[in-house]
């Protein structure tokens, strides 16, 4: 693997700590960072926020931190985001020896067109978006690719099927499944048919209407009309 140029990050010491001062730094376009490790004293500093965002967007893991007149290689160890997960609020940088092997998480990228996805209802499930690898600090890959172009329905792709770059290993079990194609079947809902010879459904209010208009008055009952009907009978 060809060695790439390590990007440099200039930082400035910061003497004041606390959330209020950190908020002022971010408002001024700076980002609070902490440099630690290798049995050296931790350094609290600040870096250009736009520069850090650009490096992280390019999945950068290894940087050369320039502080005062010294330069030391560091790994981007931890990135803290705000409660919405949209703004970086703090970055931890861990000192590293360029000749030591390190463990880092890198993106897992699925490539190829799986023939199993052409079947109706087929979906590709992949439980991992990142994979932990171990390698020299100078040989950290941008990502790890997994080819799914041979997968049919119910086929699986495991860690041992991944072709890792030379000098790079993974900490995951070789039989760990990273991709599988399954078919989601539609659930058929059966509608019960009405029973044969069933009674006609009763219509609310039907009997009441028949009693008022369709039935003959019972013997001795007063004709409809109440008091007006009584007056007509007296005239006769």
XYZ file of C-alpha atoms in Angstrom:
236
model
C 0.000 0.000 0.000
C 1.428 3.344 -1.030
C 2.001 5.707 1.856
C -0.076 8.839 1.690
C 0.735 12.282 2.950
C -0.470 12.878 6.497
C -2.536 16.078 6.760
C -1.358 18.678 9.253
C -3.585 20.394 11.814
C -2.423 23.556 13.562
C -3.706 24.053 17.100
C -3.329 26.757 19.739
C -3.046 26.275 23.487
C -6.093 27.256 25.514
C -5.706 28.050 29.185
C -9.348 28.577 30.018
C -11.658 25.572 30.240
C -15.380 25.103 30.762
C -18.552 24.992 28.670
C -18.951 28.775 28.416
C -15.445 29.315 27.083
C -15.858 26.355 24.698
C -19.079 27.922 23.380
C -17.207 31.184 22.732
C -14.538 29.281 20.807
C -17.121 27.579 18.602
C -18.844 30.891 17.961
C -15.477 32.258 16.804
C -14.998 29.378 14.366
C -12.697 27.353 16.619
C -13.160 23.854 17.993
C -11.972 22.626 21.421
C -9.558 19.658 21.177
C -7.603 17.582 23.678
C -4.320 15.843 22.821
C -3.319 12.971 25.119
C -1.567 9.603 25.334
C 1.915 8.037 25.235
C 2.463 8.923 28.890
C 2.643 12.617 28.144
C 0.679 15.416 29.723
C -2.649 16.198 28.100
C -2.777 19.385 26.051
C -5.965 21.461 25.849
C -6.069 23.352 22.587
C -8.315 24.705 19.843
C -8.311 24.136 16.085
C -10.015 25.652 13.065
C -13.524 24.147 13.018
C -13.882 24.241 9.225
C -10.566 22.432 8.796
C -11.561 19.702 11.251
C -14.961 19.270 9.579
C -13.253 18.860 6.199
C -10.859 16.202 7.516
C -13.642 14.207 9.152
C -15.767 14.447 6.011
C -12.907 12.715 4.174
C -12.778 9.949 6.824
C -9.347 11.083 8.007
C -8.010 9.053 10.940
C -4.361 10.095 11.172
C -3.177 13.709 11.407
C 0.010 15.538 12.306
C -0.763 18.038 15.043
C 1.353 21.167 14.970
C 1.459 22.819 18.376
C 3.967 25.574 19.108
C 7.119 24.419 17.287
C 6.583 20.675 17.630
C 4.720 18.172 15.464
C 3.346 14.841 16.624
C 1.162 12.245 14.861
C -2.272 11.676 16.385
C -5.324 9.545 15.761
C -8.774 11.089 15.709
C -9.938 9.091 18.696
C -13.365 10.509 19.565
C -15.702 13.100 18.103
C -18.442 14.614 20.253
C -21.571 16.029 18.593
C -24.357 18.235 19.890
C -27.695 16.767 21.029
C -29.041 16.941 17.456
C -26.018 15.132 16.038
C -25.369 17.849 13.482
C -22.585 20.008 14.985
C -19.191 18.866 16.294
C -18.512 20.281 19.757
C -15.258 18.556 20.770
C -12.515 16.285 19.372
C -10.095 13.977 21.199
C -6.709 13.325 19.535
C -4.569 10.413 20.757
C -0.813 10.463 20.230
C 0.446 7.499 18.201
C 3.719 5.969 17.007
C 3.724 5.609 13.221
C 5.279 2.144 13.565
C 2.634 0.735 15.909
C -0.517 -1.143 14.950
C -3.758 0.534 15.905
C -7.430 -0.397 15.975
C -9.895 1.945 14.279
C -13.429 1.879 12.871
C -13.664 2.437 9.106
C -16.764 2.575 6.851
C -17.977 -0.709 5.325
C -19.019 -0.133 1.699
C -21.136 -2.692 -0.182
C -20.402 -2.868 -3.922
C -21.917 -4.823 -6.828
C -25.448 -5.710 -7.939
C -26.860 -8.720 -6.125
C -28.974 -10.936 -8.456
C -31.179 -11.926 -5.518
C -32.560 -8.400 -5.324
C -34.366 -8.905 -8.654
C -36.928 -11.157 -6.979
C -40.140 -9.594 -5.725
C -39.960 -8.530 -2.101
C -36.207 -9.165 -1.801
C -34.180 -6.888 0.477
C -30.492 -6.652 1.362
C -29.865 -6.560 5.097
C -26.473 -5.366 6.398
C -26.104 -4.962 10.181
C -22.762 -3.132 9.942
C -22.015 0.294 8.499
C -18.511 0.297 9.990
C -15.957 -2.399 10.695
C -13.059 -2.387 13.157
C -9.668 -3.030 11.575
C -6.139 -3.355 12.913
C -3.110 -2.105 10.994
C -0.167 0.277 11.079
C -1.164 3.843 11.786
C 0.114 4.844 8.342
C -1.928 2.156 6.539
C -5.452 2.858 7.773
C -7.780 2.379 4.768
C -10.413 4.982 3.888
C -12.983 2.163 3.895
C -13.409 -1.584 3.474
C -15.344 -2.868 0.450
C -17.569 -5.947 0.429
C -18.718 -7.382 -2.931
C -22.351 -8.586 -2.922
C -22.576 -9.283 -6.679
C -22.858 -13.054 -6.131
C -25.606 -13.011 -3.511
C -28.899 -14.772 -4.250
C -31.925 -15.060 -1.971
C -30.929 -16.491 1.439
C -27.214 -16.177 0.589
C -24.984 -14.550 3.197
C -21.713 -12.633 3.083
C -19.436 -13.031 6.090
C -16.299 -11.302 7.328
C -14.092 -14.059 5.882
C -15.474 -13.221 2.405
C -14.051 -9.678 2.554
C -10.803 -8.990 0.773
C -8.877 -6.694 3.094
C -5.937 -4.532 1.980
C -2.464 -5.945 2.576
C -1.366 -5.580 6.175
C -4.919 -4.936 7.396
C -6.853 -7.384 9.589
C -10.203 -7.161 11.319
C -11.108 -7.852 14.925
C -14.492 -9.375 14.025
C -15.128 -13.129 14.035
C -14.634 -14.560 10.504
C -18.154 -16.053 10.518
C -19.861 -12.762 11.393
C -22.594 -12.049 8.827
C -22.281 -8.638 7.208
C -24.898 -9.005 4.440
C -27.825 -11.305 3.644
C -30.672 -11.252 1.110
C -34.142 -12.145 2.358
C -37.638 -11.979 0.881
C -40.386 -10.129 2.692
C -43.710 -11.817 1.950
C -46.884 -9.769 1.938
C -49.342 -10.752 4.648
C -52.696 -11.798 3.138
C -55.695 -10.699 5.202
C -58.729 -12.983 4.648
C -62.184 -11.373 4.746
C -64.887 -13.674 6.182
C -67.792 -14.337 3.763
C -71.371 -13.855 5.057
C -73.119 -17.058 6.197
C -75.638 -18.608 3.739
C -79.266 -17.944 4.543
C -78.370 -15.342 7.073
C -81.051 -12.978 8.292
C -81.296 -9.585 6.708
C -79.514 -7.058 8.886
C -81.860 -5.083 11.038
C -82.192 -1.428 10.137
C -82.346 0.806 13.159
C -85.561 2.754 13.223
C -87.401 0.510 10.751
C -89.849 -0.971 13.264
C -90.534 2.407 14.783
C -91.411 3.806 11.349
C -93.712 0.842 10.570
C -95.499 1.272 13.886
C -96.129 4.950 13.144
C -97.172 4.673 9.512
C -97.738 1.067 8.452
C -99.674 -0.545 11.327
C -103.447 -0.162 11.866
C -104.409 1.407 15.196
C -105.468 -1.030 17.866
C -109.164 -1.397 18.745
C -110.341 1.409 20.988
C -107.339 3.531 20.270
C -107.876 7.190 19.575
C -107.365 8.199 15.978
C -104.210 10.079 15.165
C -104.589 13.755 15.695
C -105.278 13.753 19.430
C -107.556 16.626 20.501
C -108.329 17.658 16.916
C -109.677 14.186 16.160
C -111.992 14.353 19.201
C -113.559 17.619 18.035
C -114.371 16.179 14.603
C -116.195 13.226 16.250
C -118.290 15.576 18.445
C -119.495 17.544 15.395
C -120.833 14.384 13.808
